[in-house]
Amino acid sequence: SNFVLNFEKREWGDKMELDVTHQDSLAPDVSWPSDVDILLMNPPFLSWDMMRGQRELRARVTKITGETGKMNLAAAFLVKACESIKDNGVLGAVLPNSILNDVAYKGLRSRLLDEMNLQLIGGLGSFVFETVLAYTSMLVAKKQRNVAGADTTVLWTNNVVGAAEKALKALRKSHSSSAVVDKANYSIYKGSIGREQQNWKPEKARYIVEKAKLERNLGHGLFSTVGKLFDIIQGVRTGANRVFIIDQSL
């Protein structure tokens, strides 16, 4: 990394200083820099289950995130990064899908909105990194309280080979435009992300339009939800096993 960075530094000369440090970034005695203008990161993805047997690491993740759920290791890096960004600074991160989507991270997402204004959320699928099977997302946020109703750029990609690459190229081209891009394997549009959302899962633009139509029709009484028409009771998840046991006398 030192070689590559110094090679790129040639164009900047004395205007750029490099400092590459190899250390355990989550160790208790390691301090992250403060008042950072721009922080870009691709933290390690490691699920709670994959940390089985690593009690110290699990304890560190729980302490840093302040959450009692089963957090991914990347969540601890996200919290530390948010703490390092200065006011009006920008954070860009590649993250596991679970942080944007799963119920376990709802509290973390709510805290993120307390400090950050979401500029971009995107779902990239599982074909971004050749050796990684996890579904990947991206997030760009500015260190300022998220404004209710403020637009966030949303990027949706179909989970097929090549979709993320084409979507990111289209995102660069559409940066200065507010027009909706809705292709077969990716969508780019403006949306509002707030606390009322159960998750921040990007959806296809066409789906958002159809969902809005259904909600309007529900509001006008043209449709009814299933729950209003029927009494719905969830059955026993394991099944009524005794029903399927045949008496030997038969």
PDB file of C-alpha atoms in Angstrom:
ATOM      1  CA  SER A   1       0.000   0.000   0.000  1.00  0.00           C
ATOM      2  CA  ASN A   2       2.877   2.378   0.722  1.00  0.00           C
ATOM      3  CA  PHE A   3       4.260   1.843  -2.778  1.00  0.00           C
ATOM      4  CA  VAL A   4       0.894   2.471  -4.505  1.00  0.00           C
ATOM      5  CA  LEU A   5       0.081   5.542  -2.413  1.00  0.00           C
ATOM      6  CA  ASN A   6       3.511   7.089  -2.909  1.00  0.00           C
ATOM      7  CA  PHE A   7       3.218   6.451  -6.642  1.00  0.00           C
ATOM      8  CA  GLU A   8      -0.079   8.366  -6.714  1.00  0.00           C
ATOM      9  CA  LYS A   9       1.355  11.082  -4.457  1.00  0.00           C
ATOM     10  CA  ARG A  10       3.788  12.183  -7.163  1.00  0.00           C
ATOM     11  CA  GLU A  11       1.119  14.382  -8.762  1.00  0.00           C
ATOM     12  CA  TRP A  12       0.448  16.177  -5.452  1.00  0.00           C
ATOM     13  CA  GLY A  13       4.016  16.721  -4.291  1.00  0.00           C
ATOM     14  CA  ASP A  14       4.291  18.522  -0.958  1.00  0.00           C
ATOM     15  CA  LYS A  15       0.530  19.128  -0.824  1.00  0.00           C
ATOM     16  CA  MET A  16      -0.056  15.596   0.446  1.00  0.00           C
ATOM     17  CA  GLU A  17       1.319  13.702   3.418  1.00  0.00           C
ATOM     18  CA  LEU A  18       0.913   9.951   3.857  1.00  0.00           C
ATOM     19  CA  ASP A  19       0.789   8.029   7.107  1.00  0.00           C
ATOM     20  CA  VAL A  20       0.055   4.306   6.876  1.00  0.00           C
ATOM     21  CA  THR A  21      -0.283   2.475  10.194  1.00  0.00           C
ATOM     22  CA  HIS A  22      -0.785  -1.250  10.737  1.00  0.00           C
ATOM     23  CA  GLN A  23      -2.618  -1.845  14.026  1.00  0.00           C
ATOM     24  CA  ASP A  24      -5.742  -3.235  15.680  1.00  0.00           C
ATOM     25  CA  SER A  25      -8.128  -0.338  15.080  1.00  0.00           C
ATOM     26  CA  LEU A  26     -10.607  -1.532  17.726  1.00  0.00           C
ATOM     27  CA  ALA A  27      -8.075  -2.097  20.507  1.00  0.00           C
ATOM     28  CA  PRO A  28      -8.954  -0.149  23.699  1.00  0.00           C
ATOM     29  CA  ASP A  29      -5.631   1.726  23.666  1.00  0.00           C
ATOM     30  CA  VAL A  30      -5.915   2.844  20.018  1.00  0.00           C
ATOM     31  CA  SER A  31      -7.330   6.315  19.364  1.00  0.00           C
ATOM     32  CA  TRP A  32      -8.909   7.198  16.050  1.00  0.00           C
ATOM     33  CA  PRO A  33      -8.151  10.651  14.593  1.00  0.00           C
ATOM     34  CA  SER A  34     -10.704  13.377  15.275  1.00  0.00           C
ATOM     35  CA  ASP A  35     -12.016  16.250  13.140  1.00  0.00           C
ATOM     36  CA  VAL A  36     -11.650  14.235   9.931  1.00  0.00           C
ATOM     37  CA  ASP A  37     -12.944  15.934   6.760  1.00  0.00           C
ATOM     38  CA  ILE A  38     -13.402  12.813   4.625  1.00  0.00           C
ATOM     39  CA  LEU A  39     -13.311   9.223   5.810  1.00  0.00           C
ATOM     40  CA  LEU A  40     -13.585   6.349   3.318  1.00  0.00           C
ATOM     41  CA  MET A  41     -13.586   2.777   4.545  1.00  0.00           C
ATOM     42  CA  ASN A  42     -14.221  -0.827   3.636  1.00  0.00           C
ATOM     43  CA  PRO A  43     -14.212  -2.415   7.103  1.00  0.00           C
ATOM     44  CA  PRO A  44     -13.915  -6.167   7.666  1.00  0.00           C
ATOM     45  CA  PHE A  45     -17.191  -8.088   7.469  1.00  0.00           C
ATOM     46  CA  LEU A  46     -17.479 -10.619  10.271  1.00  0.00           C
ATOM     47  CA  SER A  47     -20.860 -11.790  11.549  1.00  0.00           C
ATOM     48  CA  TRP A  48     -21.554 -12.403  15.223  1.00  0.00           C
ATOM     49  CA  ASP A  49     -21.718 -16.151  14.590  1.00  0.00           C
ATOM     50  CA  MET A  50     -18.318 -16.086  12.894  1.00  0.00           C
ATOM     51  CA  MET A  51     -16.909 -14.489  16.064  1.00  0.00           C
ATOM     52  CA  ARG A  52     -17.899 -17.592  18.016  1.00  0.00           C
ATOM     53  CA  GLY A  53     -15.116 -18.407  20.488  1.00  0.00           C
ATOM     54  CA  GLN A  54     -13.762 -14.842  20.357  1.00  0.00           C
ATOM     55  CA  ARG A  55     -15.356 -13.520  23.541  1.00  0.00           C
ATOM     56  CA  GLU A  56     -13.013 -10.526  23.814  1.00  0.00           C
ATOM     57  CA  LEU A  57     -13.779  -9.382  20.275  1.00  0.00           C
ATOM     58  CA  ARG A  58     -17.529  -9.788  20.823  1.00  0.00           C
ATOM     59  CA  ALA A  59     -17.244  -7.766  24.041  1.00  0.00           C
ATOM     60  CA  ARG A  60     -15.399  -4.987  22.205  1.00  0.00           C
ATOM     61  CA  VAL A  61     -18.020  -4.829  19.449  1.00  0.00           C
ATOM     62  CA  THR A  62     -20.831  -4.672  22.022  1.00  0.00           C
ATOM     63  CA  LYS A  63     -19.093  -1.916  23.996  1.00  0.00           C
ATOM     64  CA  ILE A  64     -18.299   0.207  20.936  1.00  0.00           C
ATOM     65  CA  THR A  65     -21.733  -0.090  19.313  1.00  0.00           C
ATOM     66  CA  GLY A  66     -23.674   0.181  22.566  1.00  0.00           C
ATOM     67  CA  GLU A  67     -26.071  -2.444  21.213  1.00  0.00           C
ATOM     68  CA  THR A  68     -27.011  -5.751  22.819  1.00  0.00           C
ATOM     69  CA  GLY A  69     -27.915  -7.516  19.567  1.00  0.00           C
ATOM     70  CA  LYS A  70     -25.710  -9.708  17.427  1.00  0.00           C
ATOM     71  CA  MET A  71     -23.674  -7.032  15.673  1.00  0.00           C
ATOM     72  CA  ASN A  72     -21.404  -7.510  12.676  1.00  0.00           C
ATOM     73  CA  LEU A  73     -17.802  -6.431  13.272  1.00  0.00           C
ATOM     74  CA  ALA A  74     -18.274  -3.760  10.582  1.00  0.00           C
ATOM     75  CA  ALA A  75     -20.830  -2.003  12.824  1.00  0.00           C
ATOM     76  CA  ALA A  76     -18.099  -1.186  15.356  1.00  0.00           C
ATOM     77  CA  PHE A  77     -16.013   0.431  12.608  1.00  0.00           C
ATOM     78  CA  LEU A  78     -19.062   2.439  11.484  1.00  0.00           C
ATOM     79  CA  VAL A  79     -19.600   3.839  14.996  1.00  0.00           C
ATOM     80  CA  LYS A  80     -15.904   4.749  15.379  1.00  0.00           C
ATOM     81  CA  ALA A  81     -15.927   6.404  11.958  1.00  0.00           C
ATOM     82  CA  CYS A  82     -18.963   8.552  12.811  1.00  0.00           C
ATOM     83  CA  GLU A  83     -17.218   9.693  15.973  1.00  0.00           C
ATOM     84  CA  SER A  84     -14.119  10.715  13.999  1.00  0.00           C
ATOM     85  CA  ILE A  85     -15.883  12.856  11.381  1.00  0.00           C
ATOM     86  CA  LYS A  86     -15.922  16.608  12.010  1.00  0.00           C
ATOM     87  CA  ASP A  87     -19.031  18.759  11.523  1.00  0.00           C
ATOM     88  CA  ASN A  88     -19.908  18.856   7.803  1.00  0.00           C
ATOM     89  CA  GLY A  89     -17.352  16.119   7.189  1.00  0.00           C
ATOM     90  CA  VAL A  90     -18.247  13.205   4.897  1.00  0.00           C
ATOM     91  CA  LEU A  91     -18.203   9.460   5.520  1.00  0.00           C
ATOM     92  CA  GLY A  92     -18.227   6.887   2.729  1.00  0.00           C
ATOM     93  CA  ALA A  93     -18.429   3.215   3.677  1.00  0.00           C
ATOM     94  CA  VAL A  94     -18.902  -0.205   2.135  1.00  0.00           C
ATOM     95  CA  LEU A  95     -20.987  -2.233   4.570  1.00  0.00           C
ATOM     96  CA  PRO A  96     -22.763  -5.585   4.885  1.00  0.00           C
ATOM     97  CA  ASN A  97     -26.430  -5.411   3.888  1.00  0.00           C
ATOM     98  CA  SER A  98     -27.514  -6.395   7.385  1.00  0.00           C
ATOM     99  CA  ILE A  99     -26.564  -2.993   8.845  1.00  0.00           C
ATOM    100  CA  LEU A 100     -29.037  -1.236   6.550  1.00  0.00           C
ATOM    101  CA  ASN A 101     -31.750  -3.872   6.623  1.00  0.00           C
ATOM    102  CA  ASP A 102     -31.893  -6.019   9.753  1.00  0.00           C
ATOM    103  CA  VAL A 103     -34.087  -5.239  12.772  1.00  0.00           C
ATOM    104  CA  ALA A 104     -31.090  -5.782  15.078  1.00  0.00           C
ATOM    105  CA  TYR A 105     -29.515  -2.583  13.720  1.00  0.00           C
ATOM    106  CA  LYS A 106     -32.599  -0.352  13.991  1.00  0.00           C
ATOM    107  CA  GLY A 107     -31.256   1.379  17.098  1.00  0.00           C
ATOM    108  CA  LEU A 108     -27.892   1.936  15.440  1.00  0.00           C
ATOM    109  CA  ARG A 109     -29.562   3.407  12.342  1.00  0.00           C
ATOM    110  CA  SER A 110     -31.634   5.741  14.515  1.00  0.00           C
ATOM    111  CA  ARG A 111     -28.501   6.969  16.297  1.00  0.00           C
ATOM    112  CA  LEU A 112     -26.838   7.486  12.938  1.00  0.00           C
ATOM    113  CA  LEU A 113     -29.668   9.831  11.930  1.00  0.00           C
ATOM    114  CA  ASP A 114     -29.027  11.872  15.076  1.00  0.00           C
ATOM    115  CA  GLU A 115     -25.651  12.937  13.738  1.00  0.00           C
ATOM    116  CA  MET A 116     -25.518  12.235  10.013  1.00  0.00           C
ATOM    117  CA  ASN A 117     -27.435  13.398   6.954  1.00  0.00           C
ATOM    118  CA  LEU A 118     -27.708  10.495   4.538  1.00  0.00           C
ATOM    119  CA  GLN A 119     -26.510  11.470   1.072  1.00  0.00           C
ATOM    120  CA  LEU A 120     -26.559   8.018  -0.525  1.00  0.00           C
ATOM    121  CA  ILE A 121     -27.545   4.454   0.313  1.00  0.00           C
ATOM    122  CA  GLY A 122     -27.064   1.652  -2.160  1.00  0.00           C
ATOM    123  CA  GLY A 123     -27.466  -2.098  -2.392  1.00  0.00           C
ATOM    124  CA  LEU A 124     -24.738  -3.696  -4.501  1.00  0.00           C
ATOM    125  CA  GLY A 125     -25.569  -7.407  -4.244  1.00  0.00           C
ATOM    126  CA  SER A 126     -23.131 -10.253  -3.689  1.00  0.00           C
ATOM    127  CA  PHE A 127     -21.013 -10.012  -6.863  1.00  0.00           C
ATOM    128  CA  VAL A 128     -18.909  -6.974  -5.888  1.00  0.00           C
ATOM    129  CA  PHE A 129     -15.972  -8.919  -4.459  1.00  0.00           C
ATOM    130  CA  GLU A 130     -15.024 -12.221  -6.070  1.00  0.00           C
ATOM    131  CA  THR A 131     -14.132 -14.033  -2.836  1.00  0.00           C
ATOM    132  CA  VAL A 132     -16.926 -12.577  -0.667  1.00  0.00           C
ATOM    133  CA  LEU A 133     -20.411 -14.095  -0.730  1.00  0.00           C
ATOM    134  CA  ALA A 134     -21.994 -11.518   1.590  1.00  0.00           C
ATOM    135  CA  TYR A 135     -24.507  -9.027   0.214  1.00  0.00           C
ATOM    136  CA  THR A 136     -22.845  -5.636   0.114  1.00  0.00           C
ATOM    137  CA  SER A 137     -24.200  -2.107   0.568  1.00  0.00           C
ATOM    138  CA  MET A 138     -22.719   1.367   0.435  1.00  0.00           C
ATOM    139  CA  LEU A 139     -23.432   4.477   2.446  1.00  0.00           C
ATOM    140  CA  VAL A 140     -22.389   8.126   2.102  1.00  0.00           C
ATOM    141  CA  ALA A 141     -23.335  10.525   4.900  1.00  0.00           C
ATOM    142  CA  LYS A 142     -22.522  14.066   5.994  1.00  0.00           C
ATOM    143  CA  LYS A 143     -21.923  15.015   9.636  1.00  0.00           C
ATOM    144  CA  GLN A 144     -25.034  17.082  10.249  1.00  0.00           C
ATOM    145  CA  ARG A 145     -28.382  16.153  11.726  1.00  0.00           C
ATOM    146  CA  ASN A 146     -30.534  14.362   9.177  1.00  0.00           C
ATOM    147  CA  VAL A 147     -33.243  16.762   7.995  1.00  0.00           C
ATOM    148  CA  ALA A 148     -36.763  15.317   7.892  1.00  0.00           C
ATOM    149  CA  GLY A 149     -37.895  14.980   4.300  1.00  0.00           C
ATOM    150  CA  ALA A 150     -34.401  15.615   2.917  1.00  0.00           C
ATOM    151  CA  ASP A 151     -33.638  13.715  -0.257  1.00  0.00           C
ATOM    152  CA  THR A 152     -31.273  10.772  -0.186  1.00  0.00           C
ATOM    153  CA  THR A 153     -29.975   9.236  -3.393  1.00  0.00           C
ATOM    154  CA  VAL A 154     -31.024   5.577  -3.474  1.00  0.00           C
ATOM    155  CA  LEU A 155     -29.235   2.989  -5.614  1.00  0.00           C
ATOM    156  CA  TRP A 156     -30.832  -0.421  -6.180  1.00  0.00           C
ATOM    157  CA  THR A 157     -29.128  -3.223  -8.094  1.00  0.00           C
ATOM    158  CA  ASN A 158     -30.358  -6.655  -9.088  1.00  0.00           C
ATOM    159  CA  ASN A 159     -28.212  -9.423  -7.654  1.00  0.00           C
ATOM    160  CA  VAL A 160     -26.718 -10.582 -10.949  1.00  0.00           C
ATOM    161  CA  VAL A 161     -23.193 -10.485 -12.325  1.00  0.00           C
ATOM    162  CA  GLY A 162     -22.236  -7.068 -13.718  1.00  0.00           C
ATOM    163  CA  ALA A 163     -25.251  -5.172 -12.358  1.00  0.00           C
ATOM    164  CA  ALA A 164     -23.321  -3.305  -9.631  1.00  0.00           C
ATOM    165  CA  GLU A 165     -20.622  -2.197 -12.088  1.00  0.00           C
ATOM    166  CA  LYS A 166     -23.180  -0.779 -14.536  1.00  0.00           C
ATOM    167  CA  ALA A 167     -25.147   0.834 -11.704  1.00  0.00           C
ATOM    168  CA  LEU A 168     -22.080   2.635 -10.327  1.00  0.00           C
ATOM    169  CA  LYS A 169     -21.188   3.928 -13.793  1.00  0.00           C
ATOM    170  CA  ALA A 170     -24.733   5.247 -14.179  1.00  0.00           C
ATOM    171  CA  LEU A 171     -24.553   6.801 -10.706  1.00  0.00           C
ATOM    172  CA  ARG A 172     -21.479   8.811 -11.671  1.00  0.00           C
ATOM    173  CA  LYS A 173     -23.218  10.059 -14.812  1.00  0.00           C
ATOM    174  CA  SER A 174     -26.418  10.989 -12.988  1.00  0.00           C
ATOM    175  CA  HIS A 175     -24.709  12.823 -10.125  1.00  0.00           C
ATOM    176  CA  SER A 176     -25.863  16.262 -11.261  1.00  0.00           C
ATOM    177  CA  SER A 177     -29.348  15.118 -12.324  1.00  0.00           C
ATOM    178  CA  SER A 178     -32.463  14.429 -10.283  1.00  0.00           C
ATOM    179  CA  ALA A 179     -34.081  12.309 -13.009  1.00  0.00           C
ATOM    180  CA  VAL A 180     -35.096   8.767 -12.100  1.00  0.00           C
ATOM    181  CA  VAL A 181     -33.011   6.025 -13.692  1.00  0.00           C
ATOM    182  CA  ASP A 182     -34.931   2.750 -13.894  1.00  0.00           C
ATOM    183  CA  LYS A 183     -33.242  -0.040 -15.829  1.00  0.00           C
ATOM    184  CA  ALA A 184     -33.846  -3.775 -15.757  1.00  0.00           C
ATOM    185  CA  ASN A 185     -31.002  -4.455 -13.299  1.00  0.00           C
ATOM    186  CA  TYR A 186     -30.551  -1.150 -11.468  1.00  0.00           C
ATOM    187  CA  SER A 187     -32.411   1.960 -10.344  1.00  0.00           C
ATOM    188  CA  ILE A 188     -31.289   5.401  -9.145  1.00  0.00           C
ATOM    189  CA  TYR A 189     -33.719   7.856  -7.592  1.00  0.00           C
ATOM    190  CA  LYS A 190     -34.267  10.286  -4.726  1.00  0.00           C
ATOM    191  CA  GLY A 191     -35.979   9.084  -1.562  1.00  0.00           C
ATOM    192  CA  SER A 192     -36.602  10.159   2.014  1.00  0.00           C
ATOM    193  CA  ILE A 193     -34.987   8.079   4.764  1.00  0.00           C
ATOM    194  CA  GLY A 194     -36.319   8.581   8.288  1.00  0.00           C
ATOM    195  CA  ARG A 195     -36.974   6.896  11.605  1.00  0.00           C
ATOM    196  CA  GLU A 196     -40.364   5.599  10.481  1.00  0.00           C
ATOM    197  CA  GLN A 197     -38.688   3.147   8.082  1.00  0.00           C
ATOM    198  CA  GLN A 198     -38.176  -0.329   9.504  1.00  0.00           C
ATOM    199  CA  ASN A 199     -35.108  -0.641   7.307  1.00  0.00           C
ATOM    200  CA  TRP A 200     -33.127   1.239   4.678  1.00  0.00           C
ATOM    201  CA  LYS A 201     -33.341  -1.482   2.049  1.00  0.00           C
ATOM    202  CA  PRO A 202     -33.097   0.027  -1.461  1.00  0.00           C
ATOM    203  CA  GLU A 203     -35.952  -1.022  -3.746  1.00  0.00           C
ATOM    204  CA  LYS A 204     -36.444  -0.903  -7.489  1.00  0.00           C
ATOM    205  CA  ALA A 205     -37.843   2.490  -8.577  1.00  0.00           C
ATOM    206  CA  ARG A 206     -40.841   0.905 -10.302  1.00  0.00           C
ATOM    207  CA  TYR A 207     -41.708  -0.957  -7.101  1.00  0.00           C
ATOM    208  CA  ILE A 208     -41.723   2.320  -5.123  1.00  0.00           C
ATOM    209  CA  VAL A 209     -44.137   3.865  -7.648  1.00  0.00           C
ATOM    210  CA  GLU A 210     -46.510   0.881  -7.546  1.00  0.00           C
ATOM    211  CA  LYS A 211     -46.362   0.759  -3.759  1.00  0.00           C
ATOM    212  CA  ALA A 212     -47.315   4.449  -3.578  1.00  0.00           C
ATOM    213  CA  LYS A 213     -50.308   3.775  -5.863  1.00  0.00           C
ATOM    214  CA  LEU A 214     -51.491   0.931  -3.642  1.00  0.00           C
ATOM    215  CA  GLU A 215     -51.170   3.089  -0.535  1.00  0.00           C
ATOM    216  CA  ARG A 216     -53.183   5.884  -2.164  1.00  0.00           C
ATOM    217  CA  ASN A 217     -55.896   3.426  -3.170  1.00  0.00           C
ATOM    218  CA  LEU A 218     -55.950   2.036   0.359  1.00  0.00           C
ATOM    219  CA  GLY A 219     -56.322   5.570   1.686  1.00  0.00           C
ATOM    220  CA  HIS A 220     -59.281   6.178  -0.651  1.00  0.00           C
ATOM    221  CA  GLY A 221     -60.948   2.934   0.420  1.00  0.00           C
ATOM    222  CA  LEU A 222     -60.584   1.262  -2.964  1.00  0.00           C
ATOM    223  CA  PHE A 223     -58.747  -1.687  -1.419  1.00  0.00           C
ATOM    224  CA  SER A 224     -58.649  -3.348   1.965  1.00  0.00           C
ATOM    225  CA  THR A 225     -55.802  -5.074   3.715  1.00  0.00           C
ATOM    226  CA  VAL A 226     -56.134  -8.811   4.283  1.00  0.00           C
ATOM    227  CA  GLY A 227     -56.148  -8.222   8.032  1.00  0.00           C
ATOM    228  CA  LYS A 228     -59.381  -6.244   7.753  1.00  0.00           C
ATOM    229  CA  LEU A 229     -61.123  -8.982   5.785  1.00  0.00           C
ATOM    230  CA  PHE A 230     -60.010 -12.065   7.694  1.00  0.00           C
ATOM    231  CA  ASP A 231     -58.915 -13.131  11.153  1.00  0.00           C
ATOM    232  CA  ILE A 232     -55.324 -14.269  10.623  1.00  0.00           C
ATOM    233  CA  ILE A 233     -53.783 -16.519  13.236  1.00  0.00           C
ATOM    234  CA  GLN A 234     -50.276 -17.888  12.864  1.00  0.00           C
ATOM    235  CA  GLY A 235     -50.111 -21.653  13.222  1.00  0.00           C
ATOM    236  CA  VAL A 236     -47.697 -23.710  15.281  1.00  0.00           C
ATOM    237  CA  ARG A 237     -44.336 -23.334  13.584  1.00  0.00           C
ATOM    238  CA  THR A 238     -43.253 -26.937  14.080  1.00  0.00           C
ATOM    239  CA  GLY A 239     -46.636 -28.237  12.977  1.00  0.00           C
ATOM    240  CA  ALA A 240     -49.171 -30.276  14.943  1.00  0.00           C
ATOM    241  CA  ASN A 241     -46.895 -33.292  14.929  1.00  0.00           C
ATOM    242  CA  ARG A 242     -49.334 -35.633  16.709  1.00  0.00           C
ATOM    243  CA  VAL A 243     -51.776 -35.296  13.824  1.00  0.00           C
ATOM    244  CA  PHE A 244     -49.350 -37.168  11.592  1.00  0.00           C
ATOM    245  CA  ILE A 245     -48.672 -40.077  13.935  1.00  0.00           C
ATOM    246  CA  ILE A 246     -50.679 -43.128  12.781  1.00  0.00           C
ATOM    247  CA  ASP A 247     -51.952 -45.375  15.523  1.00  0.00           C
ATOM    248  CA  GLN A 248     -50.369 -48.835  15.201  1.00  0.00           C
ATOM    249  CA  SER A 249     -53.782 -50.498  15.770  1.00  0.00           C
ATOM    250  CA  LEU A 250     -54.932 -49.090  12.444  1.00  0.00           C
TER     251      LEU A 250
END
